[in-house]
CSV table of C-alpha atoms in Angstrom, one decimal:
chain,number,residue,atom,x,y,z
A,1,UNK,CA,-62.4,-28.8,-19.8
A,2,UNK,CA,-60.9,-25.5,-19.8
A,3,UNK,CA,-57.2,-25.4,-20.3
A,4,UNK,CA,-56.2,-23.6,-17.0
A,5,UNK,CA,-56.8,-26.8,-15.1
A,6,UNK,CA,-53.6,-28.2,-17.0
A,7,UNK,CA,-49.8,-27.4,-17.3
A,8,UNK,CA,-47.4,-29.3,-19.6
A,9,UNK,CA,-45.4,-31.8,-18.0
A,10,UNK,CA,-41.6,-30.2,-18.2
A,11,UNK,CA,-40.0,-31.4,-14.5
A,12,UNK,CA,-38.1,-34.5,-13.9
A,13,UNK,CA,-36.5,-35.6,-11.1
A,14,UNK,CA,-35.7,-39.3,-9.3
A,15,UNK,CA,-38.3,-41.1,-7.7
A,16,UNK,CA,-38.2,-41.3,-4.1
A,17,UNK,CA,-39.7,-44.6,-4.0
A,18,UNK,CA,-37.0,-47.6,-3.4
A,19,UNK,CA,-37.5,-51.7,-3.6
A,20,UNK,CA,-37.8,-53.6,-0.5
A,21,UNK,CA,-34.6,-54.9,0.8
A,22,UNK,CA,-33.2,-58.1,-0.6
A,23,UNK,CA,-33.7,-61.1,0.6
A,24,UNK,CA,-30.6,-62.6,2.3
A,25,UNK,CA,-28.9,-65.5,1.6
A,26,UNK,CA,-29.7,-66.9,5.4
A,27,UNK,CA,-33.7,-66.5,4.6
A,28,UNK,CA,-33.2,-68.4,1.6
A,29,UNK,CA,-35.5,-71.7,2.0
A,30,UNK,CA,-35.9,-75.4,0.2
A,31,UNK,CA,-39.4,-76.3,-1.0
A,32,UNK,CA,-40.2,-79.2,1.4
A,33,UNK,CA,-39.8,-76.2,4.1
A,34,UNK,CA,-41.8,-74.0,2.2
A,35,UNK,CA,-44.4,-76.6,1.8
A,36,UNK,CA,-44.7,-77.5,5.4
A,37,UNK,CA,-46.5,-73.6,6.6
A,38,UNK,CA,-49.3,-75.2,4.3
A,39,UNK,CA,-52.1,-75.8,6.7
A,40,UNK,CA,-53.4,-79.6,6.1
A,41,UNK,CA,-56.8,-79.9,6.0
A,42,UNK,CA,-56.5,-83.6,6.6
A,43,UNK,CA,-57.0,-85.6,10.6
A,44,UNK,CA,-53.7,-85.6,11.9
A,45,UNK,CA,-54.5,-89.6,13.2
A,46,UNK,CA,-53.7,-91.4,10.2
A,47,UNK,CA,-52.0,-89.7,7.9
A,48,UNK,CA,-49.2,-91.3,6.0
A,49,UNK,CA,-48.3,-89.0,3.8
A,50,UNK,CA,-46.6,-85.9,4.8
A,51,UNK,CA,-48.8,-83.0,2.9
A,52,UNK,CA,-45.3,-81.1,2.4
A,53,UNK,CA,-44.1,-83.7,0.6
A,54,UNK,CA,-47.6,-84.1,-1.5
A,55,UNK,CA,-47.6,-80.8,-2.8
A,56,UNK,CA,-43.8,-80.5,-3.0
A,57,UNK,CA,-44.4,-83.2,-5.7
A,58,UNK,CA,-47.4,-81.3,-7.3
A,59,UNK,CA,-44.7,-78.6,-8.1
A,60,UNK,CA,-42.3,-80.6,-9.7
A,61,UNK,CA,-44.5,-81.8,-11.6
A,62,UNK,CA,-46.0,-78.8,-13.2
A,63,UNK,CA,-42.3,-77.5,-13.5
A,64,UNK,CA,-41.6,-80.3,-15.9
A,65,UNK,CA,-44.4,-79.8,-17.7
A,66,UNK,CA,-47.5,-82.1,-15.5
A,67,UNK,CA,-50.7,-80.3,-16.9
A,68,UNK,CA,-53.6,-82.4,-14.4
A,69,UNK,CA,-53.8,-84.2,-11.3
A,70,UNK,CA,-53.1,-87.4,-12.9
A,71,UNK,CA,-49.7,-86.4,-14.3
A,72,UNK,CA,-48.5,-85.3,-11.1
A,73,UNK,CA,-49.1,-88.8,-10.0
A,74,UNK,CA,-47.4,-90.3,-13.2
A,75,UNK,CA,-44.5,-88.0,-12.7
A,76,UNK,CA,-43.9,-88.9,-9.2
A,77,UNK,CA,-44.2,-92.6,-10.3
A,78,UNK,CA,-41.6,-92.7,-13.1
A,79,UNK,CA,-39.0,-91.2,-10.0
A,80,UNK,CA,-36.2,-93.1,-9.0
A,81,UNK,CA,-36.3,-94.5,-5.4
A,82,UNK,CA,-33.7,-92.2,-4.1
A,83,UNK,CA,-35.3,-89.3,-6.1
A,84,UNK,CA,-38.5,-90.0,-4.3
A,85,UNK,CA,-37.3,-90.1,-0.6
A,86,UNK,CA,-35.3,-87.0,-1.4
A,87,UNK,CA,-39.4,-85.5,-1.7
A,88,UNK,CA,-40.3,-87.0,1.8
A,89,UNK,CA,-41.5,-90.3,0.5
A,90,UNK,CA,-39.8,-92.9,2.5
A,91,UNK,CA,-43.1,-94.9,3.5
A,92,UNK,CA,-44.5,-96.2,-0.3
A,93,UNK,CA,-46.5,-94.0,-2.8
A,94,UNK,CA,-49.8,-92.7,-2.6
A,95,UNK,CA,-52.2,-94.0,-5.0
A,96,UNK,CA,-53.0,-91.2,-7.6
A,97,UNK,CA,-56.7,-90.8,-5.9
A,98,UNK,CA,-55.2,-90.0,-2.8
A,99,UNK,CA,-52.9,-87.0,-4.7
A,100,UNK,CA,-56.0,-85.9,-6.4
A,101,UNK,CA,-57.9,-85.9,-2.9
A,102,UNK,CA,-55.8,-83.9,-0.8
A,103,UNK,CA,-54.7,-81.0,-3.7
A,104,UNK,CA,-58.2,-80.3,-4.2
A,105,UNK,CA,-59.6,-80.1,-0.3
A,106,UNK,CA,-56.0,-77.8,0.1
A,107,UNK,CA,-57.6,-73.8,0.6
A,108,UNK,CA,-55.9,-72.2,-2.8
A,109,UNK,CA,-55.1,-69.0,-0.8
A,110,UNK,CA,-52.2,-70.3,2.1
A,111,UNK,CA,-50.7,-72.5,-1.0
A,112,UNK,CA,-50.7,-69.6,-3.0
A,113,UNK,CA,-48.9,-67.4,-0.9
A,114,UNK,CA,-46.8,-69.9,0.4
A,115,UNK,CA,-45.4,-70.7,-2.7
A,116,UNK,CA,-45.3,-66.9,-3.7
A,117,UNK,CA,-43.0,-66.3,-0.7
A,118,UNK,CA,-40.8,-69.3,-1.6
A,119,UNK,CA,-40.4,-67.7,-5.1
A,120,UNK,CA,-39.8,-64.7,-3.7
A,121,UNK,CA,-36.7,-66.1,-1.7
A,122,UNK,CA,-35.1,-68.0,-4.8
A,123,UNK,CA,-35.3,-64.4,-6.8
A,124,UNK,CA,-31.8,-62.6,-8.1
A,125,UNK,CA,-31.5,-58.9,-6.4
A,126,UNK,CA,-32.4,-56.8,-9.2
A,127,UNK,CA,-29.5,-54.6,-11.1
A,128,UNK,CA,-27.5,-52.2,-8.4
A,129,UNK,CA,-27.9,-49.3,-9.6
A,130,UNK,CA,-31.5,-49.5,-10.4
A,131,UNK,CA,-33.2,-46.9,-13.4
A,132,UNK,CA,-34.4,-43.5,-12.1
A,133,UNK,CA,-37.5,-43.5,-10.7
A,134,UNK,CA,-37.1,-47.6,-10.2
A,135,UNK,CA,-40.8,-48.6,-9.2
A,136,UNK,CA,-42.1,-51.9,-8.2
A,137,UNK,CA,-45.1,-52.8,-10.6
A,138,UNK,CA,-48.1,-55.1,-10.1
A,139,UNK,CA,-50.2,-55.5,-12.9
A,140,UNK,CA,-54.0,-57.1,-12.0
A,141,UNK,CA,-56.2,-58.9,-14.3
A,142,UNK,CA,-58.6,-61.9,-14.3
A,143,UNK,CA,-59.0,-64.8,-16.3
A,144,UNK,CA,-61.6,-67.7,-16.4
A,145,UNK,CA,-60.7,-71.2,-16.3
A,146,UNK,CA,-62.8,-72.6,-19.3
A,147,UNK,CA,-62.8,-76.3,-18.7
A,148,UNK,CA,-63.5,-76.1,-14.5
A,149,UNK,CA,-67.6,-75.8,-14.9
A,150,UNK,CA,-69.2,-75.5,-11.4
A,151,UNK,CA,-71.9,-78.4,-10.6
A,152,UNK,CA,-74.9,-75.6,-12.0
A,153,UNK,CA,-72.7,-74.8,-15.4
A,154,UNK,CA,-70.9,-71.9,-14.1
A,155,UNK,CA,-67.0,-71.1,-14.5
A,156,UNK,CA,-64.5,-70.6,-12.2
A,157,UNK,CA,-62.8,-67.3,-12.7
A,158,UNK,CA,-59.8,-66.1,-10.8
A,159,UNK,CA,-58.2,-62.8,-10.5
A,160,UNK,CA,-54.6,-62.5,-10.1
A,161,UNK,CA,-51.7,-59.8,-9.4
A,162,UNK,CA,-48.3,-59.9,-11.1
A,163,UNK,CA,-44.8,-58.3,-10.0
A,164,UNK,CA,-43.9,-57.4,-13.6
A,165,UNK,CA,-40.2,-57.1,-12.9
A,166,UNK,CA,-39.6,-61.0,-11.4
A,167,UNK,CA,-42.7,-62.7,-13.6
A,168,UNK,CA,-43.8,-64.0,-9.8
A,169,UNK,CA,-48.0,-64.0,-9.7
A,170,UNK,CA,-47.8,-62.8,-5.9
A,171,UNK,CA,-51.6,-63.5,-5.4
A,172,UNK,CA,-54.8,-65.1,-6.7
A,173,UNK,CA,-58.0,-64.8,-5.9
A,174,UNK,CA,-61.3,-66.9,-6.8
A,175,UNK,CA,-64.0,-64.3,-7.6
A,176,UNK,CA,-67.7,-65.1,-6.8
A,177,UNK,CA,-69.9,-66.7,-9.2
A,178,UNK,CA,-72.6,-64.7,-8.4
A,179,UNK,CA,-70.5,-61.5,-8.6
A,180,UNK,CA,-67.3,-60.1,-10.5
A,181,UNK,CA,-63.9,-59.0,-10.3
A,182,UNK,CA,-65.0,-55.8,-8.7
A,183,UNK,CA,-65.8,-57.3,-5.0
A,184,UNK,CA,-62.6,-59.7,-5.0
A,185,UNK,CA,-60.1,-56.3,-5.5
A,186,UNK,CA,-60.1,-55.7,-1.9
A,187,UNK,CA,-59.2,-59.5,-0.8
A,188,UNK,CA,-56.7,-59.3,-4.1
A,189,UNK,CA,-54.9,-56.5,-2.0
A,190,UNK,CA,-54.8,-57.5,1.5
A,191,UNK,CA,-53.1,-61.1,0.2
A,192,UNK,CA,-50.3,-58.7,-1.8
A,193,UNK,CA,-49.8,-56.6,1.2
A,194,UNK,CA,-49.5,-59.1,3.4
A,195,UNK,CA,-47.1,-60.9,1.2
A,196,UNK,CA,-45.0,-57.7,0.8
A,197,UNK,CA,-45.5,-56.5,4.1
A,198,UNK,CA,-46.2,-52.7,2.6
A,199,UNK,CA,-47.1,-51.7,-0.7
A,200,UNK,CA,-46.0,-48.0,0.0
A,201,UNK,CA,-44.7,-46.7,-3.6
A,202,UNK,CA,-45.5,-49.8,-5.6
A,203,UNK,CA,-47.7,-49.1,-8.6
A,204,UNK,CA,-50.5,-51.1,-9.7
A,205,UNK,CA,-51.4,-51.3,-12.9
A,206,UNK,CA,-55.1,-52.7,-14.0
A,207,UNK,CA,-57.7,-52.6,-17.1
A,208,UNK,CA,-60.7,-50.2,-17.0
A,209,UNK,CA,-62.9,-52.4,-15.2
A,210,UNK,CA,-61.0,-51.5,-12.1
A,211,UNK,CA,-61.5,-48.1,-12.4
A,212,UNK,CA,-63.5,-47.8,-9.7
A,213,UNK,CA,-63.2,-44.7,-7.3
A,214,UNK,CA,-63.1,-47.3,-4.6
A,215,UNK,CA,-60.3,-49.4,-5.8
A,216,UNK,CA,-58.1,-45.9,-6.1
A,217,UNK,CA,-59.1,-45.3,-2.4
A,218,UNK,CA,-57.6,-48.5,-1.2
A,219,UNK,CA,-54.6,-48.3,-3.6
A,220,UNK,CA,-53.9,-44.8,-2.2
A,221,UNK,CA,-54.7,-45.5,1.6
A,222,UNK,CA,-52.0,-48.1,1.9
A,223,UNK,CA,-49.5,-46.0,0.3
A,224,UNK,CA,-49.7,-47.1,-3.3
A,225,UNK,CA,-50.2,-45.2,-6.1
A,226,UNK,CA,-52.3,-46.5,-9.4
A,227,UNK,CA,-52.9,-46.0,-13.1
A,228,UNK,CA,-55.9,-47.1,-14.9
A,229,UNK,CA,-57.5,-46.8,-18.0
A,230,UNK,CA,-60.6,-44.8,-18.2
A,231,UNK,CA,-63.2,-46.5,-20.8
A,232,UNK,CA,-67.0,-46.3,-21.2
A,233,UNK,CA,-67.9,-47.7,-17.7
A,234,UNK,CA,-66.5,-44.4,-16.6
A,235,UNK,CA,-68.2,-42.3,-19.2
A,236,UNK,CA,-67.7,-38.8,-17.2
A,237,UNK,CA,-64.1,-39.2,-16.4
A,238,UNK,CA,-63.3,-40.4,-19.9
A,239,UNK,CA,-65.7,-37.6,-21.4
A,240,UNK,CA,-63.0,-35.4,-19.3
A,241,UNK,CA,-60.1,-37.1,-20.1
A,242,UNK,CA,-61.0,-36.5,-23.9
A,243,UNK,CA,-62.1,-33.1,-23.6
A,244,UNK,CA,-58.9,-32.3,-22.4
A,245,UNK,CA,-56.8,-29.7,-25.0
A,246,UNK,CA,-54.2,-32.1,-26.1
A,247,UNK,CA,-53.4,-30.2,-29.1
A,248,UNK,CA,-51.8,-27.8,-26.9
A,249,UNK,CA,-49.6,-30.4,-26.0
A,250,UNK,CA,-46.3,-31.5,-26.7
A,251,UNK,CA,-45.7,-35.1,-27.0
A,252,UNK,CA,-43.6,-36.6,-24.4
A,253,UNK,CA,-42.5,-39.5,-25.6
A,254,UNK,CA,-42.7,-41.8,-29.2
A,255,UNK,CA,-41.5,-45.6,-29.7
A,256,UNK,CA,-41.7,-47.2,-32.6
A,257,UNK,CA,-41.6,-51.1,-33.2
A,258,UNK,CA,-41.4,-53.3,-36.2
A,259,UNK,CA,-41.9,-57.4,-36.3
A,260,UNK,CA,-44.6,-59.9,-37.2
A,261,UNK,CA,-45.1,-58.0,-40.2
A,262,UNK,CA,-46.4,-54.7,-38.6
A,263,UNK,CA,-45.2,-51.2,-37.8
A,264,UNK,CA,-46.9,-49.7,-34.9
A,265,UNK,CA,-45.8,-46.2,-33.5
A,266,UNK,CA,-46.8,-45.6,-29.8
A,267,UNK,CA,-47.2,-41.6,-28.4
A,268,UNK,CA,-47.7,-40.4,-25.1
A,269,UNK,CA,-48.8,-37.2,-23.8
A,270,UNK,CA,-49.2,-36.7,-19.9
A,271,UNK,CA,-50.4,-33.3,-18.0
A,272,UNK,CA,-51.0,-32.2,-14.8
A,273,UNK,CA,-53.8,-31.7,-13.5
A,274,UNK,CA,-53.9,-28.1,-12.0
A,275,UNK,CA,-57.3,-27.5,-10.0
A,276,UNK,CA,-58.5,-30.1,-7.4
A,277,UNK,CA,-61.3,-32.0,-8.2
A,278,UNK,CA,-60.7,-31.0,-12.1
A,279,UNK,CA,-61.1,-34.5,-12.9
A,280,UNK,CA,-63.9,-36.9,-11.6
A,281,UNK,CA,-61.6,-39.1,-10.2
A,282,UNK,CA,-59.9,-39.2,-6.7
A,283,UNK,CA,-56.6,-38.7,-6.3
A,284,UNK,CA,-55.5,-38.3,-10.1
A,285,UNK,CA,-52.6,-36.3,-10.7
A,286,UNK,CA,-52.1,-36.4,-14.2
A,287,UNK,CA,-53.9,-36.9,-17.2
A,288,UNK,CA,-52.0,-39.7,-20.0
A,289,UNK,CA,-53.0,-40.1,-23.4
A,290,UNK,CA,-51.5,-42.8,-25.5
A,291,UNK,CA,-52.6,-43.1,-28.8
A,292,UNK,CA,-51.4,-46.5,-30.7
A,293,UNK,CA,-50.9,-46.3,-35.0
A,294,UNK,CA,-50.5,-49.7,-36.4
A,295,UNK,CA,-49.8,-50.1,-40.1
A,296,UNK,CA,-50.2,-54.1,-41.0
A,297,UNK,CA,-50.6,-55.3,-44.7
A,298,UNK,CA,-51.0,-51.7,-45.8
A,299,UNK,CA,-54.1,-51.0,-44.1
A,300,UNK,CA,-53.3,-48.4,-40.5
A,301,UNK,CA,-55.2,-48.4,-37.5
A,302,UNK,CA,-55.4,-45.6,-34.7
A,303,UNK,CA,-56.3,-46.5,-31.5
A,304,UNK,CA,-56.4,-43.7,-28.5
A,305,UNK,CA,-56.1,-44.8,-24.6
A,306,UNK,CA,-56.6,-42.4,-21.8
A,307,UNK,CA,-55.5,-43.4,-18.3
A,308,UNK,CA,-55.2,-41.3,-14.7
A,309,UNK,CA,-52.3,-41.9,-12.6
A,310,UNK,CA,-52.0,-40.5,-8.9
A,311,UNK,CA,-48.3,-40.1,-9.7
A,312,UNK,CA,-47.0,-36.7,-9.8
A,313,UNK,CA,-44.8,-35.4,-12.9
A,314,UNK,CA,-41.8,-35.4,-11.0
A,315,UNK,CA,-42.3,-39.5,-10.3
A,316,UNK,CA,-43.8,-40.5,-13.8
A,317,UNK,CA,-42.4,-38.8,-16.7
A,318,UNK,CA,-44.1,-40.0,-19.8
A,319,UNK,CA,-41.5,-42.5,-21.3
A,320,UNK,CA,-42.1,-44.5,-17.7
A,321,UNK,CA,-46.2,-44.2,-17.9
A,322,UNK,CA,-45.5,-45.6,-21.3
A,323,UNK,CA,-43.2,-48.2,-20.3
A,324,UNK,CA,-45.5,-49.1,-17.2
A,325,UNK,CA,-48.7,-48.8,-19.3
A,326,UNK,CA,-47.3,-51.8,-21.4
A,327,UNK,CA,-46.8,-53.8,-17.9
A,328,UNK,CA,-50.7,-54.2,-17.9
A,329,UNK,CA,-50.5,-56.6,-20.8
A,330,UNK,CA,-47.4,-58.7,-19.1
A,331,UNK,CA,-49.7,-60.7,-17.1
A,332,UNK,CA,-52.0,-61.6,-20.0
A,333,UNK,CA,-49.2,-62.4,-22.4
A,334,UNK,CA,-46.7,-64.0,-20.2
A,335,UNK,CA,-48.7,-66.0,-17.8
A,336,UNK,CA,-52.4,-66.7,-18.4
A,337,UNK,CA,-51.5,-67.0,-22.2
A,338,UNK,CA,-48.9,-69.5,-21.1
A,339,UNK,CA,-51.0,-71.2,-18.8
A,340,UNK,CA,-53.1,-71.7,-21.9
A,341,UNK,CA,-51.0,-72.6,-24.6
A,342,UNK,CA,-48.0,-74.6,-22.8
A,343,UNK,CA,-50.6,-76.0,-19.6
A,344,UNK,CA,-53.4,-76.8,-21.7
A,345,UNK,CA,-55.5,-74.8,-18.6
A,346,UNK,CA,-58.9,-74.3,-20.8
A,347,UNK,CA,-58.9,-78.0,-21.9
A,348,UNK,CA,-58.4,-79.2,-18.1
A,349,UNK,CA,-62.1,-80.0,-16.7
A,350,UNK,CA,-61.3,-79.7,-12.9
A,351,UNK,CA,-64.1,-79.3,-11.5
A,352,UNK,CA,-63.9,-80.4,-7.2
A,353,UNK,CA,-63.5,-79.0,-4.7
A,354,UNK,CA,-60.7,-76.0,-4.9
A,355,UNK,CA,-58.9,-78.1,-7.6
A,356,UNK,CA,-59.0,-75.7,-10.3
A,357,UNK,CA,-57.6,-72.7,-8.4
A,358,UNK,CA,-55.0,-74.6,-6.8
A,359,UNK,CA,-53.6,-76.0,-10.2
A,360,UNK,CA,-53.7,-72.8,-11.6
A,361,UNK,CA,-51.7,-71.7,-8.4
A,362,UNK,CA,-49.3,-74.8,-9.4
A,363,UNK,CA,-48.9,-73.6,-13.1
A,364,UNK,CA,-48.5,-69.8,-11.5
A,365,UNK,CA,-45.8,-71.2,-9.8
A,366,UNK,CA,-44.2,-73.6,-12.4
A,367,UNK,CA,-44.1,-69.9,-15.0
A,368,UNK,CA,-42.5,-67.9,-12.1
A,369,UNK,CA,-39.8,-70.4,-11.1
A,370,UNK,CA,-38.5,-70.8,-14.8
A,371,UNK,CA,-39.1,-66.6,-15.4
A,372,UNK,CA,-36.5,-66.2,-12.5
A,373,UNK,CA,-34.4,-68.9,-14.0
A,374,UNK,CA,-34.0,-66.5,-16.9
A,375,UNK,CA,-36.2,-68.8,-18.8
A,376,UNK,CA,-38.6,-66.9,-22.1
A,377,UNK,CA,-39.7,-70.3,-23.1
A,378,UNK,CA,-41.4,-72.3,-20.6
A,379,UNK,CA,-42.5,-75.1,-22.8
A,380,UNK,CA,-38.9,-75.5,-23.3
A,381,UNK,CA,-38.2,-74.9,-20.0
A,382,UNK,CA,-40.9,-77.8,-18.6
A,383,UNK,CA,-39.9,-80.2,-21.3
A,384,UNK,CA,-35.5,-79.6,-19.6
A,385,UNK,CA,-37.2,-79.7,-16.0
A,386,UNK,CA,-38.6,-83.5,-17.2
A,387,UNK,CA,-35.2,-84.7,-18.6
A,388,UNK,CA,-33.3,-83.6,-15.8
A,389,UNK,CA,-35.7,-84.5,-12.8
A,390,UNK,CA,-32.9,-85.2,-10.3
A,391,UNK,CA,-31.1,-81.7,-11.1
A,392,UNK,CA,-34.7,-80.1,-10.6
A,393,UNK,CA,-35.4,-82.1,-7.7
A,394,UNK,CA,-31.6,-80.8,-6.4
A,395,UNK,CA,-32.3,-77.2,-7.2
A,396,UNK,CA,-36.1,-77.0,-5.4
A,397,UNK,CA,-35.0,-78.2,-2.0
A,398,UNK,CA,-31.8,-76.7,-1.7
A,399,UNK,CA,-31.7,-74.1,1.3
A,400,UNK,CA,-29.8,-71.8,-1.4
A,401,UNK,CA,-30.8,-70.1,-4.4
A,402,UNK,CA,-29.7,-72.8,-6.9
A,403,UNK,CA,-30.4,-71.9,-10.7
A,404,UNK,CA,-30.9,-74.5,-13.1
């Protein structure tokens, strides 16, 4: 690529973007009200057990640390009385097949945004004033539920999108069996936007596989802007992206790190992209290159990313593209590794109906409530939840925000 499609990156200015308003405190909802928009899929004639106050009990559950359908049933057993009519259970108990019955006929979509929007409401404003250039970021990535085989040996496998700065998984998708992330994007978006309301100026944030020219039209035709990674399933774009003179530039920003017995030293460099069309990609604006040095045991390592952003330098100066490069990794490191290791999700072989998604929306759910609670370790978090049921029980239908 000839160095005239390229200028070094030298303006910065404050982002225009700003957060959605607040949430007041008169919006501010208990779970048993949250739980109740839930369509049931159940014959109204008959039912004895309100489905708010079913899934209500499902979350608790997973809060304090319920990894399968049985649990939840065990959890809500070992309740006191008055701790079980405060969940909408003034008729009895249901039998632990009838819990298992109705969470896997629920459709995982409605229960996960419902429970996303509940999260939402029990979220802290963030810090007034907010950074320059303050941008909402949702990071997307997939992850397949190990244990949950389909009746002809397949895996369920779910894609999900993160809000980075609350730790709230705002949607999940199931993705096809007969197909792949790529297809369930689309779907992926419409349940964050409706969720939302608009994503105009929030940045998402993905691995290579969604760099797809048609994923960057529907980021940018709702007002959102994007930055991917550009790998071999893009081999023009990243022949481009390499080709690119970045001797010629300066770097723009360098971290270093020590712990776990390693040094690693992260540099960016970020350019504009001058002519129209100079890069096969639609709507990239600049050009990142981050290229990773890890020294561990003696032995260094050098790895080199290159990404495309449709922000403009003015909006993504390259400490932030650093800073929101990193977010990718959030959702892989602080949720579906958690759901692994503290939830046990690959060992769980849920396999009917839409039970597998819907207890991965549960443990979704279980990581975000503590993450808002200021919580970094949720197996310690589940295991206070358990020991102080009635103060969890307390804080989850309260019409207020109520921190544990």
């Amino acid at each position: 690529m000839a160095s005239s499609l390229i200028c070094v990156l030298t303006v910065t200015t404050p982002g225009i973007d700003t957060p959605p308003p607040p949430v007041t405190d008169g919006e501010h909802g208990g779970l048993l009200a949250a739980a109740s928009l839930v369509p049931d899929p159940r014959n109204p004639r008959g039912v004895r057990y309100p489905l708010a106050a079913l899934l209500a009990v499902a979350v608790c559950a997973v809060l304090a640390g319920a990894t399968s359908f049985t649990a939840i049933a065990d959890w809500l057993y070992d309740l006191d009385e008055p701790d079980q009519r405060r969940l909408g259970f003034d008729r009895g108990l249901p039998a632990g097949t009838t819990v298992w019955r109705l969470l896997t006929r629920l459709d995982d979509a409605p229960v996960g945004s419902v429970l996303a929007g509940w999260l939402r409401t029990r979220t802290p404003p963030l810090a007034v004033p907010r950074p320059r250039r303050y941008r909402t970021v949702i990071a997307v990535d997939g992850k397949t539920l190990r244990g949950a085989r389909l009746p002809d040996g397949r895996q369920t496998h779910l894609l999900s999108a993160l809000d980075t700065s609350t730790g709230i998984v705002l949607a999940q998708v199931t993705v096809d069996t007969k197909s792949n992330e790529i297809p369930s994007f689309t779907p992926l978006l419409d349940a964050v936007e409706n969720l939302l309301g608009s994503l105009t100026g929030v940045l998402i944030v993905a691995d290579a596989l969604h760099t797809q020219t048609g994923h960057a039209e529907q980021i940018t035709r709702r007002g959102a802007h994007l930055l991917l990674q550009a790998k071999g399933n893009q081999p023009t774009l990243h022949a481009q992206l390499k080709a690119v003179p970045w001797a010629q530039i300066p770097v723009g920003d360098r971290t270093r790190e020590r712990g776990h017995g390693r040094k690693e030293t992260r540099t960016v460099k970020a350019v504009t992209l001058q002519t129209p069309g100079g890069i096969a990609f639609p709507h990239a604006r600049q050009a990142v290159r981050i290229t990773r040095t890890r020294t561990t045991g003696g032995k260094t390592s050098r790895e080199t990313a290159y990404l495309v952003t449709s922000l403009p330098a003015a909006d993504a100066q390259p400490a932030d593209l650093q800073k929101w490069a990193r977010s990718e990794w959030l959702i892989e490191n602080q949720v579906h590794n958690v759901r692994d290791v503290t939830f046990r999700e690959d060992l769980h072989q849920a396999r009917t109906g839409t039970g597998p998604a819907v207890m991965a929306t549960l443990r979704n759910t279980a990581i975000g409530w503590h993450r808002i609670n200021g919580e970094t370790n949720i197996a310690r978090a589940n295991r206070r939840a358990d020991r102080r049921s009635n103060d969890l029980i307390t804080a989850v239908t309260s019409s207020y925000r109520n921190m544990q």
